[in-house]
XYZ file of C-alpha atoms in Angstrom:
680
model
C -23.649 -55.591 30.313
C -27.048 -55.412 28.628
C -27.325 -51.734 29.572
C -23.951 -50.981 27.997
C -24.930 -52.762 24.775
C -28.274 -50.908 24.704
C -26.551 -47.537 25.169
C -24.045 -48.427 22.450
C -26.859 -49.316 20.014
C -28.697 -46.062 20.800
C -25.520 -44.032 20.115
C -25.070 -45.798 16.780
C -28.683 -45.055 15.814
C -28.333 -41.391 16.821
C -25.113 -41.069 14.834
C -26.716 -42.650 11.772
C -29.710 -40.329 12.079
C -27.436 -37.295 12.325
C -25.421 -38.454 9.308
C -28.451 -39.028 7.075
C -30.006 -35.792 8.283
C -26.849 -33.916 7.341
C -26.769 -35.620 3.932
C -30.424 -34.677 3.365
C -29.812 -31.035 4.271
C -26.787 -30.847 2.004
C -28.753 -32.412 -0.824
C -31.487 -29.794 -0.501
C -29.014 -26.950 -0.148
C -28.915 -24.836 -3.300
C -25.479 -23.747 -4.515
C -25.256 -19.986 -5.024
C -23.565 -20.536 -8.382
C -26.786 -22.254 -9.543
C -28.819 -19.033 -9.309
C -26.236 -16.714 -10.876
C -25.905 -16.023 -14.570
C -22.687 -16.811 -16.393
C -19.919 -14.331 -17.237
C -19.871 -11.807 -14.385
C -17.160 -9.158 -14.641
C -16.541 -9.429 -10.909
C -17.270 -12.298 -8.511
C -16.662 -12.272 -4.750
C -17.664 -15.059 -2.359
C -17.168 -15.173 1.412
C -17.949 -18.416 3.303
C -18.409 -19.091 7.031
C -18.653 -15.346 7.510
C -19.656 -15.233 11.150
C -17.092 -17.856 12.172
C -14.246 -16.131 10.330
C -15.082 -12.634 11.544
C -15.315 -13.849 15.133
C -11.999 -15.691 14.773
C -10.422 -12.538 13.354
C -11.912 -10.383 16.129
C -10.490 -12.729 18.766
C -7.044 -12.912 17.155
C -4.132 -11.290 19.028
C -3.730 -8.816 16.154
C -7.247 -7.368 16.379
C -7.288 -7.499 20.167
C -4.187 -5.278 20.149
C -5.813 -2.934 17.625
C -9.016 -2.886 19.686
C -7.057 -1.880 22.783
C -6.011 1.419 21.210
C -7.681 4.305 23.072
C -9.163 6.015 20.053
C -11.062 8.516 22.232
C -7.732 9.931 23.443
C -6.508 10.066 19.838
C -9.639 11.959 18.782
C -9.108 14.364 21.695
C -5.579 15.045 20.478
C -6.748 15.540 16.870
C -9.069 18.346 18.056
C -11.730 17.635 15.441
C -14.814 19.806 15.059
C -17.829 18.357 16.953
C -19.658 17.247 13.789
C -16.470 15.660 12.370
C -15.862 13.770 15.597
C -19.464 12.586 15.652
C -19.045 11.093 12.161
C -15.818 9.308 13.132
C -17.352 7.927 16.319
C -20.443 6.760 14.407
C -18.337 4.867 11.864
C -16.211 3.407 14.670
C -19.321 2.231 16.512
C -20.851 0.665 13.384
C -17.630 -1.214 12.616
C -17.172 -2.441 16.169
C -20.769 -3.708 16.347
C -20.995 -5.189 12.862
C -21.361 -8.774 14.107
C -24.226 -7.715 16.427
C -26.062 -5.870 13.668
C -29.387 -7.676 12.918
C -28.823 -7.191 9.186
C -25.470 -8.967 9.415
C -26.588 -11.655 11.871
C -29.612 -12.692 9.861
C -28.617 -12.065 6.260
C -24.828 -12.169 6.002
C -23.558 -14.540 8.686
C -23.191 -17.713 6.614
C -22.272 -17.411 2.953
C -22.617 -14.517 0.513
C -21.692 -13.644 -3.060
C -21.451 -10.293 -4.821
C -21.559 -10.511 -8.618
C -21.242 -7.632 -11.076
C -22.222 -8.096 -14.702
C -21.043 -6.189 -17.811
C -22.384 -2.680 -18.316
C -22.369 -2.010 -22.040
C -24.095 1.372 -22.315
C -21.781 4.085 -23.673
C -22.585 7.812 -23.402
C -20.836 10.319 -25.615
C -21.293 13.089 -23.044
C -22.962 12.108 -19.781
C -23.169 15.767 -18.696
C -25.763 16.390 -21.430
C -28.239 13.832 -20.080
C -31.503 15.093 -18.654
C -32.387 14.342 -15.029
C -34.662 11.511 -16.087
C -32.014 10.081 -18.420
C -29.399 10.365 -15.667
C -31.653 8.462 -13.234
C -32.175 5.710 -15.805
C -28.420 5.553 -16.465
C -27.688 5.179 -12.754
C -30.436 2.547 -12.351
C -29.094 0.655 -15.352
C -25.559 0.723 -13.925
C -26.511 -0.512 -10.449
C -28.845 -3.145 -11.884
C -25.689 -5.037 -12.846
C -24.882 -5.589 -9.144
C -26.333 -8.694 -7.516
C -25.999 -10.051 -3.969
C -26.874 -13.633 -3.042
C -26.723 -14.808 0.568
C -27.627 -18.011 2.401
C -30.333 -17.777 5.077
C -31.639 -19.722 8.012
C -35.264 -20.892 7.531
C -36.660 -18.660 10.287
C -35.275 -15.357 8.970
C -37.935 -12.690 8.269
C -36.311 -10.804 5.390
C -38.859 -7.997 4.948
C -38.801 -6.945 8.576
C -34.987 -6.901 8.737
C -34.457 -4.973 5.492
C -37.185 -2.428 6.284
C -35.846 -1.805 9.762
C -32.260 -1.426 8.465
C -33.243 1.106 5.793
C -35.505 3.121 8.094
C -32.697 3.262 10.641
C -31.064 5.819 8.364
C -34.156 8.000 8.191
C -35.632 6.714 4.927
C -39.271 5.661 4.582
C -39.951 2.583 2.500
C -42.968 1.072 0.808
C -43.391 -2.551 -0.236
C -44.708 -3.820 -3.547
C -44.807 -7.375 -4.849
C -44.270 -8.623 -8.377
C -44.915 -12.165 -9.587
C -42.391 -13.552 -12.066
C -42.491 -17.164 -13.288
C -44.451 -18.155 -10.177
C -41.829 -16.629 -7.909
C -42.457 -13.537 -5.788
C -40.173 -10.537 -6.136
C -40.432 -8.024 -3.285
C -39.760 -4.407 -4.205
C -38.705 -2.060 -1.424
C -39.020 1.522 -2.676
C -37.404 4.357 -0.746
C -39.803 7.313 -0.789
C -38.798 10.474 -2.667
C -35.878 8.684 -4.345
C -35.489 6.487 -7.439
C -33.926 3.774 -5.230
C -35.632 0.368 -5.479
C -34.304 -2.724 -3.700
C -35.589 -6.002 -5.092
C -35.256 -9.400 -3.493
C -36.555 -12.912 -3.911
C -36.160 -15.992 -1.765
C -35.135 -19.121 -3.657
C -35.064 -22.036 -1.183
C -32.462 -21.033 1.418
C -30.960 -18.288 -0.771
C -31.845 -14.613 -0.826
C -31.189 -12.774 -4.091
C -30.917 -8.972 -3.728
C -30.630 -6.492 -6.563
C -31.001 -2.819 -7.376
C -34.180 -2.999 -9.423
C -35.737 -6.285 -10.473
C -33.799 -7.115 -13.662
C -30.957 -8.957 -11.942
C -33.326 -10.826 -9.630
C -35.427 -11.939 -12.611
C -32.302 -13.240 -14.347
C -31.473 -15.283 -11.236
C -34.998 -16.715 -11.139
C -34.601 -17.775 -14.785
C -31.352 -19.557 -13.907
C -32.981 -21.146 -10.837
C -35.834 -22.461 -13.022
C -33.279 -23.773 -15.539
C -34.376 -21.217 -18.136
C -30.925 -19.616 -18.124
C -27.285 -20.744 -18.027
C -25.940 -21.044 -14.469
C -22.510 -19.826 -13.458
C -21.781 -23.309 -12.078
C -21.968 -24.736 -15.605
C -19.620 -22.167 -17.128
C -16.266 -23.412 -18.424
C -14.833 -19.975 -17.604
C -15.958 -20.296 -13.976
C -14.622 -23.854 -13.799
C -11.245 -22.647 -15.036
C -11.065 -19.805 -12.527
C -12.490 -21.696 -9.554
C -9.908 -24.406 -10.223
C -7.267 -21.801 -9.324
C -8.728 -21.092 -5.867
C -6.682 -22.150 -2.844
C -7.989 -25.320 -1.143
C -10.563 -24.823 1.645
C -10.912 -21.173 0.658
C -12.948 -18.897 2.909
C -12.869 -16.139 0.299
C -13.012 -16.649 -3.456
C -13.053 -13.915 -6.077
C -12.116 -13.110 -9.613
C -12.153 -10.065 -11.812
C -12.378 -10.235 -15.605
C -9.881 -7.539 -16.489
C -10.376 -7.875 -20.239
C -14.104 -6.997 -19.976
C -13.375 -3.913 -17.893
C -10.574 -2.783 -20.212
C -12.850 -3.211 -23.240
C -15.493 -1.051 -21.539
C -12.917 1.631 -20.643
C -11.451 1.591 -24.144
C -14.889 2.083 -25.711
C -15.647 4.925 -23.293
C -12.360 6.679 -24.092
C -12.696 6.222 -27.843
C -16.191 7.684 -28.016
C -14.949 10.769 -26.174
C -11.795 11.129 -28.264
C -11.333 12.533 -31.706
C -10.884 9.957 -34.445
C -7.248 11.014 -34.865
C -6.556 10.085 -31.263
C -7.726 6.492 -31.586
C -4.214 5.325 -32.499
C -2.908 6.653 -29.169
C -5.723 4.832 -27.351
C -4.838 1.629 -29.203
C -1.182 1.959 -28.163
C -2.156 2.502 -24.544
C -4.377 -0.572 -24.382
C -2.180 -2.822 -26.532
C -0.159 -4.275 -23.664
C -3.109 -4.248 -21.249
C -5.089 -6.546 -23.552
C -2.780 -9.380 -22.563
C -4.204 -9.368 -19.024
C -7.397 -11.415 -18.959
C -8.365 -11.839 -15.322
C -7.227 -11.741 -11.708
C -8.184 -14.647 -9.417
C -7.849 -14.139 -5.644
C -8.690 -16.595 -2.875
C -7.925 -16.823 0.826
C -7.839 -19.533 3.467
C -8.190 -18.052 6.981
C -6.645 -20.935 8.888
C -3.786 -20.945 11.418
C -1.712 -19.811 8.484
C -3.628 -17.172 6.556
C -2.972 -17.901 2.899
C -3.868 -15.560 0.061
C -3.428 -16.803 -3.483
C -3.454 -14.356 -6.377
C -3.275 -15.528 -9.958
C -2.994 -13.127 -12.892
C -4.144 -14.883 -16.034
C -2.911 -13.509 -19.342
C -2.604 -14.157 -23.058
C 1.137 -13.923 -23.723
C 0.572 -13.667 -27.485
C -0.766 -10.147 -26.897
C 2.418 -8.942 -25.170
C 4.918 -6.677 -26.968
C 8.052 -8.508 -28.068
C 10.405 -6.440 -25.872
C 8.721 -7.500 -22.605
C 7.873 -11.076 -23.582
C 11.140 -12.562 -22.184
C 10.297 -11.204 -18.727
C 6.831 -12.776 -18.808
C 8.274 -16.076 -20.034
C 10.579 -16.247 -17.010
C 10.815 -19.882 -15.856
C 10.243 -21.017 -12.294
C 13.303 -22.796 -10.871
C 14.578 -24.159 -7.581
C 15.977 -21.395 -5.382
C 19.659 -22.277 -4.924
C 20.414 -19.124 -2.909
C 18.921 -20.707 0.230
C 22.207 -22.621 0.534
C 24.224 -19.533 1.551
C 21.555 -17.458 3.334
C 21.909 -17.836 7.144
C 19.076 -19.631 8.926
C 18.328 -16.839 11.400
C 17.826 -13.929 8.960
C 14.933 -11.558 9.643
C 14.418 -10.643 5.994
C 15.239 -12.397 2.709
C 14.345 -11.789 -0.924
C 15.176 -13.671 -4.119
C 14.050 -13.017 -7.681
C 14.722 -15.164 -10.726
C 13.529 -12.759 -13.423
C 16.107 -9.967 -13.342
C 16.792 -8.788 -16.922
C 19.441 -6.073 -17.018
C 19.213 -5.949 -20.818
C 15.547 -4.932 -20.626
C 16.302 -2.084 -18.212
C 19.228 -0.966 -20.346
C 16.977 -0.810 -23.425
C 14.398 1.151 -21.428
C 17.057 3.646 -20.339
C 18.277 4.045 -23.905
C 14.724 4.815 -25.029
C 14.505 7.490 -22.331
C 17.858 8.922 -23.430
C 16.489 9.337 -26.952
C 14.707 12.433 -25.657
C 18.165 14.036 -25.447
C 20.355 15.028 -28.422
C 21.921 11.896 -29.936
C 25.466 13.273 -29.743
C 25.168 14.074 -26.019
C 23.730 10.610 -25.322
C 26.545 8.851 -27.153
C 29.131 10.957 -25.328
C 27.633 10.042 -21.940
C 27.584 6.314 -22.728
C 31.134 6.471 -24.145
C 32.307 8.276 -20.988
C 30.786 5.598 -18.714
C 32.187 2.747 -20.819
C 35.584 4.439 -20.849
C 35.588 4.540 -17.040
C 34.434 0.908 -16.783
C 36.870 -0.252 -19.422
C 34.224 -2.351 -21.155
C 31.144 -2.166 -23.346
C 27.900 -2.127 -21.375
C 25.928 -3.908 -24.065
C 28.582 -6.374 -25.287
C 30.477 -7.126 -22.068
C 28.667 -6.134 -18.856
C 25.069 -7.174 -19.594
C 25.985 -10.683 -20.893
C 28.142 -11.196 -17.771
C 25.224 -10.737 -15.345
C 22.688 -13.490 -14.719
C 18.956 -13.326 -14.069
C 18.908 -13.972 -10.289
C 19.144 -11.189 -7.746
C 18.328 -10.865 -4.061
C 19.461 -10.008 -0.575
C 19.024 -10.763 3.101
C 19.066 -8.910 6.408
C 20.268 -10.502 9.635
C 19.886 -7.662 12.118
C 19.572 -3.921 12.661
C 22.475 -2.770 14.829
C 21.368 0.053 17.138
C 24.506 0.084 19.311
C 26.438 2.648 17.263
C 25.934 6.362 16.673
C 23.368 5.567 13.971
C 21.290 2.507 12.959
C 23.205 0.112 10.752
C 21.424 -2.763 8.978
C 23.375 -5.999 8.656
C 22.483 -6.711 5.054
C 23.936 -8.530 2.077
C 23.048 -8.398 -1.606
C 23.709 -11.084 -4.188
C 23.485 -11.543 -7.922
C 24.113 -14.490 -10.182
C 26.929 -13.960 -12.682
C 27.737 -15.640 -15.992
C 31.267 -14.306 -16.497
C 33.311 -13.861 -13.320
C 36.300 -12.418 -15.208
C 34.233 -9.507 -16.517
C 32.653 -8.863 -13.092
C 36.062 -9.056 -11.389
C 37.437 -6.501 -13.829
C 34.608 -4.227 -12.736
C 35.295 -4.826 -9.032
C 39.012 -4.169 -9.512
C 38.086 -0.523 -10.138
C 37.735 -0.262 -6.353
C 41.523 -0.370 -6.167
C 41.699 2.900 -8.087
C 39.444 4.772 -5.643
C 41.469 7.074 -3.352
C 41.465 6.248 0.394
C 39.910 2.803 -0.258
C 42.249 0.060 0.916
C 40.943 -3.267 -0.343
C 41.931 -6.111 2.010
C 42.123 -9.788 1.014
C 41.424 -12.656 3.436
C 40.277 -16.275 3.422
C 37.697 -18.102 5.556
C 36.914 -21.822 5.285
C 38.853 -21.940 2.005
C 36.746 -19.135 0.524
C 38.547 -15.934 -0.483
C 36.840 -12.649 0.303
C 37.749 -8.984 -0.094
C 36.691 -6.097 2.121
C 37.264 -2.415 2.755
C 38.508 -1.393 6.218
C 36.678 1.769 7.269
C 37.322 3.859 10.411
C 33.789 3.174 11.698
C 34.597 -0.165 13.297
C 33.904 -3.801 12.410
C 30.177 -3.203 11.971
C 30.849 -1.399 8.690
C 33.503 -3.176 6.632
C 31.808 -3.877 3.281
C 33.193 -6.748 1.280
C 32.458 -9.241 -1.465
C 33.053 -12.900 -2.276
C 31.862 -15.661 -4.605
C 29.934 -18.843 -3.817
C 29.290 -20.982 -6.891
C 27.978 -18.562 -9.533
C 26.792 -15.924 -7.051
C 28.543 -12.663 -6.243
C 27.661 -11.678 -2.667
C 28.258 -8.193 -1.268
C 27.944 -7.943 2.522
C 27.969 -5.077 5.013
C 30.762 -6.507 7.176
C 33.151 -9.435 7.594
C 31.012 -11.243 10.169
C 28.110 -11.375 7.719
C 30.501 -12.761 5.098
C 31.548 -15.507 7.534
C 27.943 -16.269 8.493
C 27.061 -16.769 4.823
C 30.078 -19.016 4.219
C 29.203 -21.051 7.340
C 25.652 -21.508 6.042
C 27.020 -22.704 2.708
C 29.572 -25.060 4.252
C 27.264 -26.359 6.996
C 23.741 -26.911 5.679
C 22.231 -26.908 9.184
C 22.976 -23.191 9.475
C 21.418 -22.276 6.126
C 17.953 -20.991 5.349
C 17.047 -24.487 4.179
C 16.804 -25.335 7.884
C 14.731 -22.246 8.726
C 11.609 -23.346 10.628
C 9.125 -21.580 8.335
C 10.867 -22.711 5.146
C 11.408 -26.307 6.297
C 7.876 -26.812 7.658
C 5.921 -25.995 4.505
C 6.930 -27.856 1.328
C 5.068 -25.364 -0.870
C 7.816 -22.799 -0.204
C 10.424 -25.200 -1.606
C 8.667 -25.640 -4.936
C 10.056 -24.140 -8.112
C 9.356 -20.404 -8.079
C 10.412 -17.212 -9.763
C 10.420 -15.137 -6.545
C 10.577 -15.655 -2.797
C 10.145 -13.138 0.033
C 10.509 -13.883 3.740
C 9.997 -11.504 6.673
C 10.344 -12.538 10.302
C 7.496 -10.191 11.202
C 7.829 -10.215 14.983
C 11.558 -9.479 14.924
C 11.324 -6.902 12.137
C 8.632 -5.016 14.056
C 10.753 -5.080 17.232
C 13.691 -3.636 15.269
C 11.412 -1.091 13.610
C 10.182 0.107 17.010
C 13.805 0.538 18.074
C 14.465 2.513 14.887
C 11.480 4.781 15.586
C 12.657 5.334 19.163
C 16.127 6.223 17.878
C 14.590 8.657 15.391
C 12.463 10.166 18.147
C 15.527 10.672 20.360
C 17.340 12.261 17.438
C 14.376 14.575 16.817
C 14.296 15.509 20.504
C 17.986 16.413 20.412
C 17.401 18.442 17.258
C 14.386 20.073 18.915
C 16.556 21.053 21.892
C 19.051 22.669 19.531
C 16.244 24.379 17.644
C 14.771 25.641 20.928
C 18.155 27.139 21.826
C 18.450 28.790 18.400
C 14.876 30.009 18.635
C 15.474 31.487 22.111
C 18.521 33.311 20.733
C 16.508 34.592 17.770
C 13.724 35.776 20.083
C 16.221 37.652 22.282
C 17.729 39.241 19.181
C 14.220 40.177 17.999
C 13.526 41.827 21.381
C 16.746 43.840 20.990
C 15.843 44.881 17.445
C 12.309 45.820 18.540
C 13.817 48.002 21.288
C 16.168 49.657 18.820
C 13.320 50.152 16.374
C 11.146 51.830 19.020
C 14.065 54.092 20.026
C 14.650 55.089 16.417
C 10.929 55.742 15.940
C 11.036 58.030 19.003
C 14.128 59.716 17.613
C 12.381 60.210 14.285
C 9.365 61.734 16.079
C 11.632 64.154 17.990
C 13.377 65.197 14.761
C 9.993 65.781 13.110
C 8.988 67.997 16.065
C 12.275 69.932 15.858
C 11.897 70.377 12.097
C 8.418 71.824 12.615
C 9.765 74.156 15.322
C 12.697 75.378 13.177
C 10.430 75.866 10.143
C 8.169 78.062 12.307
C 11.183 80.084 13.508
C 12.402 80.563 9.925
C 8.947 81.785 8.874
C 8.875 84.230 11.824
C 12.362 85.604 11.052
C 11.646 85.991 7.346
C 8.323 87.741 8.095
C 10.369 90.357 9.993
C 12.966 90.561 7.187
C 15.592 89.207 9.598
C 18.467 86.866 8.679
C 17.385 83.172 8.900
C 20.527 81.575 7.430
C 21.615 79.882 10.676
C 18.145 78.422 11.137
C 18.161 77.133 7.567
C 21.498 75.412 8.255
C 19.937 73.896 11.398
C 16.944 72.707 9.331
C 19.245 71.080 6.764
C 21.064 69.192 9.543
C 17.757 68.027 10.991
C 16.542 66.781 7.589
C 19.845 64.977 7.100
C 19.441 63.351 10.511
C 15.892 62.351 9.576
C 17.170 60.608 6.439
C 19.775 58.711 8.449
C 17.150 57.642 10.992
C 14.839 56.555 8.161
C 17.654 54.371 6.762
C 18.191 52.862 10.210
C 14.470 52.136 10.554
C 14.423 50.419 7.156
C 17.385 48.227 8.126
C 15.867 47.413 11.517
C 12.529 46.588 9.839
C 14.302 44.172 7.495
C 16.040 42.574 10.488
C 12.691 42.240 12.285
C 11.107 40.523 9.289
C 14.085 38.183 8.898
C 14.045 37.214 12.588
C 10.269 36.737 12.549
C 10.602 34.396 9.547
C 13.356 32.458 11.351
C 11.169 32.055 14.448
C 8.159 31.132 12.313
C 10.332 28.507 10.587
C 11.132 26.938 13.951
C 7.387 26.891 14.731
C 6.586 25.042 11.491
C 9.351 22.449 11.737
C 8.004 19.068 12.827
C 5.448 18.214 15.397
C 5.446 19.294 18.972
C 7.599 16.700 20.832
C 4.827 15.935 23.319
C 2.267 15.436 20.549
C 4.702 13.250 18.598
C 5.342 11.094 21.671
C 1.596 10.825 22.291
C 0.945 9.569 18.746
C 3.817 7.102 19.036
C 2.579 5.728 22.364
C -1.138 5.683 21.545
C -1.197 4.777 17.830
C 2.092 3.828 16.160
C 3.530 1.458 18.787
C 0.185 -0.321 19.450
C -0.208 -0.959 15.703
C 3.359 -2.285 15.518
C 2.639 -4.437 18.606
C -0.390 -5.838 16.755
C 1.679 -6.683 13.671
C 4.293 -8.211 15.973
C 1.757 -10.862 17.006
C 2.437 -12.491 13.609
C 5.504 -14.718 13.499
C 6.411 -14.554 9.826
C 5.285 -13.550 6.338
C 6.221 -15.445 3.177
C 5.436 -14.638 -0.438
C 6.226 -16.812 -3.442
C 5.680 -16.226 -7.139
C 5.716 -18.636 -10.048
C 4.849 -18.711 -13.735
C 2.605 -21.096 -15.653
C 1.788 -21.228 -19.349
C -1.043 -18.735 -18.932
C -0.558 -16.963 -15.610
C 1.518 -15.523 -12.818
C 0.744 -17.073 -9.443
C 1.534 -15.365 -6.131
C 1.054 -16.956 -2.727
C 1.055 -14.835 0.447
C 1.203 -16.628 3.801
C 1.047 -15.104 7.288
C 1.724 -17.206 10.387
C 0.427 -15.969 13.737
C 2.110 -16.850 16.997
C-alpha cells in the first residue's frame, strides 16, 4: 500500500512539474503579432504547419491523388526532355516538401507572411534607368516580411545558406547591429538580392533588405506599434473561425487606392472621371477575412467587410438582403444529392439591368420588343410580373438517371411567389402550346399539374404549390417525393444527417448549398463513361465515313492519274501533228486535214484540262474531309488512358469526401460565407 501511495505522489509531482513547465514556456513565448507593425495590406498565418500538412498528406484524398502514376501520364504527353525534367523536378520538390531541411527547421511550427503598403508611384516605369529599376524592385519587395517560430537548436545561417546555394547561387554573410540586435545579411553574389534576418527570442524575422526587419525590431523593443495592439487587427481577428489553423486578411481598400493612383497618373486628366466611375462601387469593399479550421470537418470562413454607404443606390437593396430561416428545407427530400437555396433574388434589379442594356438599341425597337413580350404574356412585366415574384429561389437534385437513352437529372426548381393569381395566369399559357396536354392530378390533398411526354415517366415535367413556393419538377415521382417530405417531416431535408448534426447550418442565412460529394462524384463518373461510350460510337461512325472518303479519294487519284496520262498523250499527238503540218506546208502540199486533226486534239486537250480541274477540286475536298476527321476529338485510346489514369483517380479522390456545405449570411458591415467539407 505504501508503494502505491508513493507512486501516486510521484505522478502528481511529475504532472505538476509538467504543468508549470508548460506555463513557463508559454509565458516566454513571443506572439508573432508582437513583432509585426500595424496596418499590413495582407496578412497570412499558418499554425501547426507540420501537423496539418502530415494530416493532409495522410488523408484519403491525397493518398488517392498520390497513387496517380504521373510517369505514365508524362509518357503519354510526349514532352520534350527538358520540359519533362522541369515537371519532374517540381513534382519531386512538392512531394518532399516536409523532408526539406528548410521546411523542417524554419517552417514546421507557425509562420506569418505580412505585406505592407507600397506607396511609390511611377509615371512611366519603362523610363527608369537600371539602377532606378533595381531600387524600385528592392523597395517593392522590402514590404514583404516573413516571421516564423523556431526550435532553440535551429542553426538559421547554415540552413538558409545551404538552401540558397542548392540552386547554384553563391552567398556572402554580413552582419549589422541595430538597437543592440544583430541583423544578418545574406547577399547573393552578382545580384542585387539581399536576404535579411534577425532572431528575436524564438522568432525568426526574414525580409528582403533590412528595412522590414528593423521595423520589427523596433516593435519588439516597444519603440513601434505592434499589430497585436491594433484595433483594426482586433476587429478582423475577431472574425476568424474558432481554433483556426489558417488566418488571413486582405485590406482591399488599400490595394484599390494604390491601383487607382497608378491608373490616374498614367491617364490623361480628362479620363479621371472614367476612373472615378470604375472605382466608385469598389470603394465599398474594405477587406476580405479568410480563416480555416483543418479538423475532421474542414471549415473555411470568408468574410467580406464593406461600407454600404459607398454602394450605388440601385444595388444597395441586394447588399441589404436579410438573413432568414430557410423554410424550403420542409419540402426538399432528405436523400437529395444536391440542394441550393438563395434568399436574395431580385428580379427587379435584373430587369433594370436588361433595360439599361437595351438602351444601346433604338428606343422604338426596344419598346416594340417589350410590348410584344407583354402582349404574349398578357401582363405588364414591371407592374404585374415582377411584384408577383418573391426573393427566394433554389432547386434540388435527387438522382441522375442513366437507364434511358440519355442521362436525365431528377431535378426540381422552386421560387417564392407573392401573387399566385398572376403566376397562375402565366402558367396557364402552357395550355395554348400545341401538342402540350396539361394533366391535373392530386396527391396527399395537394393538386399538381404535369405534361405527359412520349419519353416515359422519367420525363413528365410538372408544377405545384406548397405554401408560398412554386415548385417545378422533372417528373411526377419527384413531385410526390417533395409532397411526402412536406407532409412527413422525417423525410424532409431537416432530417438530413449533415443538416441535422451541425446547428450552424440551421442558423438564419441568405444562401445555402449542399452537395453529397461522394454520390455526385459517382454519378459524374457514370456520366463521363456514358459520354465516352457515345464518343466511341461516334468515332466508329466517323471511321466508317473516313474509310469511305479514303476509298473515294483513291478512285479520284486513279482518275486524275489517267487523265494526266491522257493529257500527256494528247500533247505528244499535238506535237506530232504540228510537225506533219510544217512538213506538208514546206512542200506546198495541202495540210487542211491535218489542221482539222490538230483542232480536234486541242479541243480534246481543253476537255481533259476541265476534267483535271474538277478532279483536283474533288481531291482537295476529300482531303479536307479526311483531315477534318483527323482533327475531331482525341484518339479513343488516348482519351481512355487519360480517363483511367487521371480523371477517374481525381474523381475517386474527391469521392472520399462525404459532403460539402456552404452557407452565406449578412451582417451590418459584411457578407459571411462558411464552407464545410466532411471526409468519410
